[in-house]
Every structure is written in structure tokens, then in C-alpha cells.
PDB file of C-alpha atoms and ligand atoms in Angstrom:
ATOM      1  CA  UNK A1317       0.000   0.000   0.000  1.00 70.00           C
ATOM      2  CA  UNK A1318       1.671   3.277  -1.071  1.00 74.00           C
ATOM      3  CA  UNK A1319       1.760   5.972   1.603  1.00 84.00           C
ATOM      4  CA  UNK A1320      -1.224   8.297   1.202  1.00 85.00           C
ATOM      5  CA  UNK A1321      -1.391  11.955   0.351  1.00 93.00           C
ATOM      6  CA  UNK A1322      -4.376  13.157   2.370  1.00 97.00           C
ATOM      7  CA  UNK A1323      -5.803  16.587   1.616  1.00 97.00           C
ATOM      8  CA  UNK A1324      -7.899  18.557   4.096  1.00 98.00           C
ATOM      9  CA  UNK A1325      -9.227  22.086   3.797  1.00 97.00           C
ATOM     10  CA  UNK A1326      -5.929  23.718   4.811  1.00 97.00           C
ATOM     11  CA  UNK A1327      -3.461  20.830   5.106  1.00 97.00           C
ATOM     12  CA  UNK A1328      -1.735  18.064   3.218  1.00 97.00           C
ATOM     13  CA  UNK A1329      -0.620  14.935   5.080  1.00 97.00           C
ATOM     14  CA  UNK A1330       2.268  13.151   3.361  1.00 95.00           C
ATOM     15  CA  UNK A1331       5.349  11.110   4.304  1.00 95.00           C
ATOM     16  CA  UNK A1332       8.378  12.980   5.623  1.00 94.00           C
ATOM     17  CA  UNK A1333      10.996  14.298   3.228  1.00 93.00           C
ATOM     18  CA  UNK A1334      14.711  14.324   4.140  1.00 94.00           C
ATOM     19  CA  UNK A1335      14.571  18.123   4.014  1.00 94.00           C
ATOM     20  CA  UNK A1336      12.074  18.091   6.906  1.00 95.00           C
ATOM     21  CA  UNK A1337      14.789  17.097   9.399  1.00 96.00           C
ATOM     22  CA  UNK A1338      15.630  20.628  10.699  1.00 96.00           C
ATOM     23  CA  UNK A1339      11.956  21.535  11.264  1.00 96.00           C
ATOM     24  CA  UNK A1340      11.244  18.134  12.820  1.00 97.00           C
ATOM     25  CA  UNK A1341      14.173  18.560  15.198  1.00 97.00           C
ATOM     26  CA  UNK A1342      13.098  22.100  16.118  1.00 97.00           C
ATOM     27  CA  UNK A1343       9.525  21.392  17.160  1.00 97.00           C
ATOM     28  CA  UNK A1344      10.035  17.858  18.506  1.00 97.00           C
ATOM     29  CA  UNK A1345      12.825  18.988  20.848  1.00 97.00           C
ATOM     30  CA  UNK A1346      10.731  21.891  22.203  1.00 97.00           C
ATOM     31  CA  UNK A1347      10.195  21.083  25.936  1.00 95.00           C
ATOM     32  CA  UNK A1348       6.510  22.109  25.716  1.00 95.00           C
ATOM     33  CA  UNK A1349       5.903  19.807  22.763  1.00 95.00           C
ATOM     34  CA  UNK A1350       7.879  16.740  23.897  1.00 95.00           C
ATOM     35  CA  UNK A1351       6.753  16.713  27.554  1.00 95.00           C
ATOM     36  CA  UNK A1352       4.580  13.603  27.108  1.00 95.00           C
ATOM     37  CA  UNK A1353       6.410  12.018  24.191  1.00 93.00           C
ATOM     38  CA  UNK A1354       8.790   9.087  24.096  1.00 91.00           C
ATOM     39  CA  UNK A1355      10.801  10.089  21.039  1.00 93.00           C
ATOM     40  CA  UNK A1356      12.761  13.318  21.448  1.00 95.00           C
ATOM     41  CA  UNK A1357      15.510  14.067  18.896  1.00 96.00           C
ATOM     42  CA  UNK A1358      18.802  15.337  20.311  1.00 96.00           C
ATOM     43  CA  UNK A1359      20.075  16.739  17.005  1.00 95.00           C
ATOM     44  CA  UNK A1360      19.138  17.408  13.386  1.00 95.00           C
ATOM     45  CA  UNK A1361      21.126  14.302  12.450  1.00 96.00           C
ATOM     46  CA  UNK A1362      18.985  12.188  14.764  1.00 96.00           C
ATOM     47  CA  UNK A1363      15.846  13.653  13.166  1.00 96.00           C
ATOM     48  CA  UNK A1364      17.243  12.781   9.725  1.00 97.00           C
ATOM     49  CA  UNK A1365      18.028   9.249  10.888  1.00 96.00           C
ATOM     50  CA  UNK A1366      14.425   8.971  12.152  1.00 95.00           C
ATOM     51  CA  UNK A1367      13.099  10.113   8.754  1.00 95.00           C
ATOM     52  CA  UNK A1368      15.396   7.714   6.879  1.00 95.00           C
ATOM     53  CA  UNK A1369      14.101   4.860   9.027  1.00 92.00           C
ATOM     54  CA  UNK A1370      10.658   5.211   7.401  1.00 90.00           C
ATOM     55  CA  UNK A1371      11.860   5.116   3.799  1.00 88.00           C
ATOM     56  CA  UNK A1372      11.722   1.331   3.680  1.00 90.00           C
ATOM     57  CA  UNK A1373       8.486   0.983   5.699  1.00 93.00           C
ATOM     58  CA  UNK A1374       5.394   0.176   3.644  1.00 94.00           C
ATOM     59  CA  UNK A1375       2.277   2.015   4.868  1.00 95.00           C
ATOM     60  CA  UNK A1376      -0.340  -0.263   6.493  1.00 96.00           C
ATOM     61  CA  UNK A1377       2.061  -3.100   7.305  1.00 96.00           C
ATOM     62  CA  UNK A1378       1.163  -4.913  10.572  1.00 96.00           C
ATOM     63  CA  UNK A1379       3.838  -4.430  13.211  1.00 96.00           C
ATOM     64  CA  UNK A1380       5.082  -1.039  11.955  1.00 96.00           C
ATOM     65  CA  UNK A1381       4.818   2.640  12.818  1.00 96.00           C
ATOM     66  CA  UNK A1382       4.526   5.163   9.998  1.00 96.00           C
ATOM     67  CA  UNK A1383       4.936   8.902  10.344  1.00 96.00           C
ATOM     68  CA  UNK A1384       3.074  11.412   8.163  1.00 97.00           C
ATOM     69  CA  UNK A1385       4.114  15.061   7.995  1.00 97.00           C
ATOM     70  CA  UNK A1386       1.454  17.759   8.441  1.00 98.00           C
ATOM     71  CA  UNK A1387       1.972  20.639   5.981  1.00 97.00           C
ATOM     72  CA  UNK A1388       0.082  23.782   5.073  1.00 96.00           C
ATOM     73  CA  UNK A1389      -1.402  23.264   1.621  1.00 92.00           C
ATOM     74  CA  UNK A1390      -0.436  26.610   0.170  1.00 81.00           C
ATOM     75  CA  UNK A1391       2.999  27.034   1.696  1.00 81.00           C
ATOM     76  CA  UNK A1392       4.320  23.539   2.325  1.00 82.00           C
ATOM     77  CA  UNK A1393       6.603  23.633   5.406  1.00 87.00           C
ATOM     78  CA  UNK A1394       6.219  20.970   8.062  1.00 94.00           C
ATOM     79  CA  UNK A1395       3.980  22.151  10.940  1.00 96.00           C
ATOM     80  CA  UNK A1396       3.623  18.819  12.727  1.00 98.00           C
ATOM     81  CA  UNK A1397       3.269  15.109  12.285  1.00 98.00           C
ATOM     82  CA  UNK A1398       0.990  12.127  12.772  1.00 98.00           C
ATOM     83  CA  UNK A1399       2.155   8.770  14.109  1.00 97.00           C
ATOM     84  CA  UNK A1400       0.281   5.813  12.648  1.00 98.00           C
ATOM     85  CA  UNK A1401       0.828   2.414  14.283  1.00 98.00           C
ATOM     86  CA  UNK A1402      -0.371  -0.776  12.626  1.00 98.00           C
ATOM     87  CA  UNK A1403      -0.387  -3.357  15.469  1.00 97.00           C
ATOM     88  CA  UNK A1404       1.142  -6.749  14.646  1.00 96.00           C
ATOM     89  CA  UNK A1405      -1.918  -8.976  15.161  1.00 93.00           C
ATOM     90  CA  UNK A1406      -4.813  -6.576  14.505  1.00 95.00           C
ATOM     91  CA  UNK A1407      -4.936  -5.641  10.799  1.00 96.00           C
ATOM     92  CA  UNK A1408      -8.224  -3.724  11.222  1.00 98.00           C
ATOM     93  CA  UNK A1409      -7.059  -1.589  14.139  1.00 98.00           C
ATOM     94  CA  UNK A1410      -4.744   1.428  14.143  1.00 98.00           C
ATOM     95  CA  UNK A1411      -3.125   3.502  16.878  1.00 98.00           C
ATOM     96  CA  UNK A1412      -2.503   7.185  16.196  1.00 98.00           C
ATOM     97  CA  UNK A1413      -0.625  10.107  17.721  1.00 98.00           C
ATOM     98  CA  UNK A1414      -0.396  13.768  16.748  1.00 98.00           C
ATOM     99  CA  UNK A1415       2.110  16.572  17.254  1.00 98.00           C
ATOM    100  CA  UNK A1416       1.880  20.210  16.168  1.00 98.00           C
ATOM    101  CA  UNK A1417       4.760  22.711  16.401  1.00 98.00           C
ATOM    102  CA  UNK A1418       4.188  25.223  19.194  1.00 98.00           C
ATOM    103  CA  UNK A1419       4.052  28.204  16.816  1.00 97.00           C
ATOM    104  CA  UNK A1420       1.206  26.580  14.879  1.00 97.00           C
ATOM    105  CA  UNK A1421      -0.891  25.325  17.806  1.00 98.00           C
ATOM    106  CA  UNK A1422      -4.349  26.644  18.668  1.00 98.00           C
ATOM    107  CA  UNK A1423      -5.438  27.124  15.043  1.00 97.00           C
ATOM    108  CA  UNK A1424      -7.256  23.836  14.598  1.00 98.00           C
ATOM    109  CA  UNK A1425      -4.454  22.155  12.633  1.00 98.00           C
ATOM    110  CA  UNK A1426      -4.164  19.186  15.007  1.00 98.00           C
ATOM    111  CA  UNK A1427      -7.914  18.590  14.915  1.00 98.00           C
ATOM    112  CA  UNK A1428      -8.056  18.970  11.133  1.00 98.00           C
ATOM    113  CA  UNK A1429      -5.108  16.607  10.606  1.00 98.00           C
ATOM    114  CA  UNK A1430      -6.562  13.883  12.849  1.00 98.00           C
ATOM    115  CA  UNK A1431      -9.966  14.202  11.162  1.00 98.00           C
ATOM    116  CA  UNK A1432      -8.249  13.846   7.774  1.00 98.00           C
ATOM    117  CA  UNK A1433      -6.371  10.766   8.945  1.00 98.00           C
ATOM    118  CA  UNK A1434      -9.501   9.168  10.449  1.00 98.00           C
ATOM    119  CA  UNK A1435     -11.360   9.779   7.180  1.00 98.00           C
ATOM    120  CA  UNK A1436      -8.620   7.919   5.323  1.00 98.00           C
ATOM    121  CA  UNK A1437      -8.381   5.046   7.812  1.00 98.00           C
ATOM    122  CA  UNK A1438     -12.148   4.471   7.999  1.00 98.00           C
ATOM    123  CA  UNK A1439     -12.793   5.288   4.328  1.00 98.00           C
ATOM    124  CA  UNK A1440     -10.355   3.835   1.774  1.00 97.00           C
ATOM    125  CA  UNK A1441      -8.587   1.588   4.316  1.00 97.00           C
ATOM    126  CA  UNK A1442     -11.831   0.334   5.930  1.00 98.00           C
ATOM    127  CA  UNK A1443     -10.350   0.006   9.422  1.00 98.00           C
ATOM    128  CA  UNK A1444     -12.633  -1.080  12.259  1.00 98.00           C
ATOM    129  CA  UNK A1445     -11.159   0.765  15.247  1.00 98.00           C
ATOM    130  CA  UNK A1446      -8.691   3.595  15.841  1.00 98.00           C
ATOM    131  CA  UNK A1447      -7.246   4.249  19.278  1.00 98.00           C
ATOM    132  CA  UNK A1448      -4.798   6.582  20.995  1.00 98.00           C
ATOM    133  CA  UNK A1449      -2.884   6.479  24.242  1.00 98.00           C
ATOM    134  CA  UNK A1450      -2.512   9.700  26.223  1.00 98.00           C
ATOM    135  CA  UNK A1451      -1.119  10.902  29.532  1.00 97.00           C
ATOM    136  CA  UNK A1452      -4.024  12.263  31.672  1.00 97.00           C
ATOM    137  CA  UNK A1453      -1.990  15.447  32.320  1.00 97.00           C
ATOM    138  CA  UNK A1454      -1.960  16.143  28.562  1.00 98.00           C
ATOM    139  CA  UNK A1455      -5.111  18.270  28.451  1.00 97.00           C
ATOM    140  CA  UNK A1456      -4.667  19.641  24.908  1.00 98.00           C
ATOM    141  CA  UNK A1457      -4.339  16.161  23.512  1.00 98.00           C
ATOM    142  CA  UNK A1458      -7.363  14.786  25.404  1.00 98.00           C
ATOM    143  CA  UNK A1459      -9.466  17.759  24.246  1.00 98.00           C
ATOM    144  CA  UNK A1460      -8.444  17.105  20.654  1.00 98.00           C
ATOM    145  CA  UNK A1461      -9.266  13.393  20.823  1.00 98.00           C
ATOM    146  CA  UNK A1462     -12.719  14.154  22.290  1.00 98.00           C
ATOM    147  CA  UNK A1463     -13.308  16.866  19.671  1.00 98.00           C
ATOM    148  CA  UNK A1464     -12.850  14.372  16.829  1.00 98.00           C
ATOM    149  CA  UNK A1465     -15.303  11.958  18.474  1.00 98.00           C
ATOM    150  CA  UNK A1466     -13.020   9.571  20.331  1.00 98.00           C
ATOM    151  CA  UNK A1467     -14.286   8.143  23.642  1.00 98.00           C
ATOM    152  CA  UNK A1468     -12.191   7.420  26.715  1.00 98.00           C
ATOM    153  CA  UNK A1469     -12.197   3.643  27.166  1.00 98.00           C
ATOM    154  CA  UNK A1470      -9.604   2.975  29.809  1.00 98.00           C
ATOM    155  CA  UNK A1471      -7.572   4.572  32.554  1.00 98.00           C
ATOM    156  CA  UNK A1472      -4.590   2.444  33.449  1.00 98.00           C
ATOM    157  CA  UNK A1473      -2.960   3.437  36.734  1.00 98.00           C
ATOM    158  CA  UNK A1474       0.821   3.825  36.718  1.00 98.00           C
ATOM    159  CA  UNK A1475       1.107   1.406  33.816  1.00 97.00           C
ATOM    160  CA  UNK A1476       3.986   3.124  31.977  1.00 96.00           C
ATOM    161  CA  UNK A1477       7.536   3.801  33.122  1.00 96.00           C
ATOM    162  CA  UNK A1478       8.108   7.205  31.537  1.00 94.00           C
ATOM    163  CA  UNK A1479      10.965   9.640  32.080  1.00 92.00           C
ATOM    164  CA  UNK A1480      11.874   8.218  35.476  1.00 94.00           C
ATOM    165  CA  UNK A1481       8.431   7.693  37.007  1.00 96.00           C
ATOM    166  CA  UNK A1482       5.339   5.495  36.771  1.00 97.00           C
ATOM    167  CA  UNK A1483       2.590   7.362  34.922  1.00 97.00           C
ATOM    168  CA  UNK A1484      -1.080   6.744  34.152  1.00 98.00           C
ATOM    169  CA  UNK A1485      -2.235   5.989  30.611  1.00 98.00           C
ATOM    170  CA  UNK A1486      -5.649   6.783  29.108  1.00 98.00           C
ATOM    171  CA  UNK A1487      -6.907   4.968  26.022  1.00 98.00           C
ATOM    172  CA  UNK A1488      -9.273   6.788  23.656  1.00 98.00           C
ATOM    173  CA  UNK A1489     -10.934   5.042  20.709  1.00 98.00           C
ATOM    174  CA  UNK A1490     -13.474   5.383  17.916  1.00 98.00           C
ATOM    175  CA  UNK A1491     -15.103   2.674  15.794  1.00 98.00           C
ATOM    176  CA  UNK A1492     -15.781   2.857  12.075  1.00 98.00           C
ATOM    177  CA  UNK A1493     -19.573   2.923  12.531  1.00 98.00           C
ATOM    178  CA  UNK A1494     -19.265   5.669  15.139  1.00 98.00           C
ATOM    179  CA  UNK A1495     -17.170   7.734  12.710  1.00 98.00           C
ATOM    180  CA  UNK A1496     -19.624   7.140   9.858  1.00 97.00           C
ATOM    181  CA  UNK A1497     -22.611   8.091  12.032  1.00 93.00           C
ATOM    182  CA  UNK A1498     -21.135  11.163  13.715  1.00 88.00           C
TER     183      UNK A1498
HETATM  184  C1  COA B1788      -2.246  18.100  21.273  1.00 94.69           C
HETATM  185  C2  COA B1788      -1.837  18.976  20.101  1.00 94.69           C
HETATM  186  C3  COA B1788      -1.468  18.131  18.919  1.00 94.69           C
HETATM  187  C4  COA B1788      -3.010  19.907  19.729  1.00 94.69           C
HETATM  188  O1  COA B1788      -2.665  20.587  18.507  1.00 94.69           O
HETATM  189  P1  COA B1788      -3.387  21.939  18.042  1.00 94.69           P
HETATM  190  O2  COA B1788      -3.122  22.114  16.597  1.00 94.69           O
HETATM  191  O3  COA B1788      -3.027  23.053  18.964  1.00 94.69           O
HETATM  192  O4  COA B1788      -4.910  21.553  18.249  1.00 94.69           O
HETATM  193  P2  COA B1788      -6.130  22.411  17.760  1.00 94.69           P
HETATM  194  O5  COA B1788      -5.667  23.749  17.287  1.00 94.69           O
HETATM  195  O6  COA B1788      -6.853  21.570  16.789  1.00 94.69           O
HETATM  196  O7  COA B1788      -6.951  22.572  19.058  1.00 94.69           O
HETATM  197  C5  COA B1788      -6.410  23.427  20.078  1.00 94.69           C
HETATM  198  C6  COA B1788      -7.338  24.591  20.376  1.00 94.69           C
HETATM  199  O8  COA B1788      -7.473  25.416  19.243  1.00 94.69           O
HETATM  200  C7  COA B1788      -8.860  25.742  19.071  1.00 94.69           C
HETATM  201  N1  COA B1788      -9.091  26.053  17.653  1.00 94.69           N
HETATM  202  C8  COA B1788      -8.718  27.211  17.103  1.00 94.69           C
HETATM  203  N2  COA B1788      -9.068  27.221  15.810  1.00 94.69           N
HETATM  204  C9  COA B1788      -9.665  26.055  15.528  1.00 94.69           C
HETATM  205  C10 COA B1788     -10.242  25.493  14.356  1.00 94.69           C
HETATM  206  N3  COA B1788     -10.258  26.150  13.186  1.00 94.69           N
HETATM  207  N4  COA B1788     -10.739  24.225  14.406  1.00 94.69           N
HETATM  208  C11 COA B1788     -10.708  23.530  15.569  1.00 94.69           C
HETATM  209  N5  COA B1788     -10.185  24.039  16.713  1.00 94.69           N
HETATM  210  C12 COA B1788      -9.666  25.288  16.704  1.00 94.69           C
HETATM  211  C13 COA B1788      -9.553  24.528  19.587  1.00 94.69           C
HETATM  212  O9  COA B1788     -10.886  24.800  19.945  1.00 94.69           O
HETATM  213  C14 COA B1788      -8.706  24.155  20.753  1.00 94.69           C
HETATM  214  O10 COA B1788      -9.068  24.892  21.866  1.00 94.69           O
HETATM  215  P3  COA B1788      -9.389  24.199  23.273  1.00 94.69           P
HETATM  216  O11 COA B1788      -8.646  22.875  23.335  1.00 94.69           O
HETATM  217  O12 COA B1788      -8.863  25.185  24.236  1.00 94.69           O
HETATM  218  O13 COA B1788     -10.846  24.022  23.277  1.00 94.69           O
HETATM  219  C15 COA B1788      -0.652  19.904  20.504  1.00 94.69           C
HETATM  220  O14 COA B1788      -0.969  20.562  21.684  1.00 94.69           O
HETATM  221  C16 COA B1788       0.656  19.176  20.655  1.00 94.69           C
HETATM  222  O15 COA B1788       1.381  18.949  19.681  1.00 94.69           O
HETATM  223  N6  COA B1788       1.021  18.775  21.897  1.00 94.69           N
HETATM  224  C17 COA B1788       2.309  18.160  22.158  1.00 94.69           C
HETATM  225  C18 COA B1788       2.432  16.796  21.532  1.00 94.69           C
HETATM  226  C19 COA B1788       1.587  15.767  22.255  1.00 94.69           C
HETATM  227  O16 COA B1788       1.655  15.636  23.461  1.00 94.69           O
HETATM  228  N7  COA B1788       0.811  15.031  21.474  1.00 94.69           N
HETATM  229  C20 COA B1788      -0.085  14.024  21.970  1.00 94.69           C
HETATM  230  C21 COA B1788       0.428  12.669  21.706  1.00 94.69           C
HETATM  231  S1  COA B1788      -0.954  11.603  21.338  1.00 94.69           S
END
């Protein structure tokens, strides 16, 4: 399955380009942006290495993560990214994550990008369920997931060892029929 190019009103969601490495490093190493994230690049080279790692990954392959860049349609620079995880034993389920550069937050780009991705996953790809894992302290992310119609399904207590402490983990999800009937 070739990686998609998903168009929304203001955005285009496409795979990373090698030239995205400086922007990716800048916003992903911002302390405000990476507070609840596992992957934090320490240099532009590490961001480039991360991008190169996806060149051989085929979109929608069970057991892989894929990363799509979020770009403004008219201008083109990277303003964020979407993580798309295809679990190894669940071909009809997908885990997602979203990041928007601090300077572009609060303008609806995160919401618009996730809606565009859900439309693609439930439309052409005919997935059954999409879920996301979020730290309960991450209010902006929880608000976004609720805004696109995802429901909180679980609250796991201190289930993740993250940055030197045990932290809680919330699972949000939406089913294909819920998305179609929203
Ligand atoms: C979570 C995150 C992706 C949200 O991105 P964002 O682009 O700022 O999200 P949005 O702009 O869609 O929504 C943020 C606010 O903008 C408002 N907004 C402004 N214009 C909007 C529009 N045109 N459409 C929708 N919402 C709009 C929303 O109402 C929302 O306000 P509220 O949450 O106070 O009610 C961003 O905060 C982020 O990258 N956080 C760090 C990374 C992270 O932790 N990611 C989660 C991992 S799953």
C-alpha cells in the first residue's frame, strides 16, 4: 500500500521528506511539545536518521509505525506530524498520535489533521477501530481526541515507566460505525 497523500481544507498529510529534518528537530525537541512524548531528537542528524528509518516501511504493514508530515497546503513547510501504528496482530485496528509545532498550535491544525487521517483510515482503508494512548496530564491532547469523536475507554494506573516515574495511561478510541454516524 503506497503511503497516502491526504488533503484537508488547509493541510496536506504526506510522508516525511529528508529536508524536513531541521523543522522536525526544532519542534520535537521543544520542551513544551515533547513533555509527554517518548521520542525526542537530540540533534538534526537524529531527526534525519528517524526520517530515513521510514523510507523502507510500507504504509499499512502490521507491526510497523509510519509517520506522516502535516503541511500547510499553500505554503508547504512541516507544521507537525501524525504517528500511525499498525499493530502486529490486529490488521483492522490502528493507533494514532499527533504533534503540532508550538508556533502553529491553537489554530485547529491538530484537529483537522486527525480528522483527515480518520477519514482515510475508515474510508479507503476500511479500518474497524482507531485508538490513541494519552497521559491524563496532557489536556490539549485529550481535548483534541474528544473533539474528533473519540471516547475514553480505559484509565490504566501507573502502567507506563516514563521519564523516570510510573505514569497513568488513558486509552481513547473510535469505531468505524461511530465515525460514519457522527
Ligand atoms: C495536542 C496537540 C497536537 C493539539 O494541537 P493543536 O493544533 O493546537 O490543536 P487544535 O488547534 O486543533 O486545538 C487546540 C485549540 O485550538 C482551538 N481552535 C482554534 N481554531 C480552531 C479550528 N479552526 N478548528 C478547531 N479548533 C480550533 C480549539 O478549539 C482548541 O481549543 P481548546 O482545546 O482550548 O478548546 C498539541 O498541543 C501538541 O502537539 N502537543 C504536544 C504533543 C503531544 O503531546 N501530542 C499528543 C500525543 S498523542
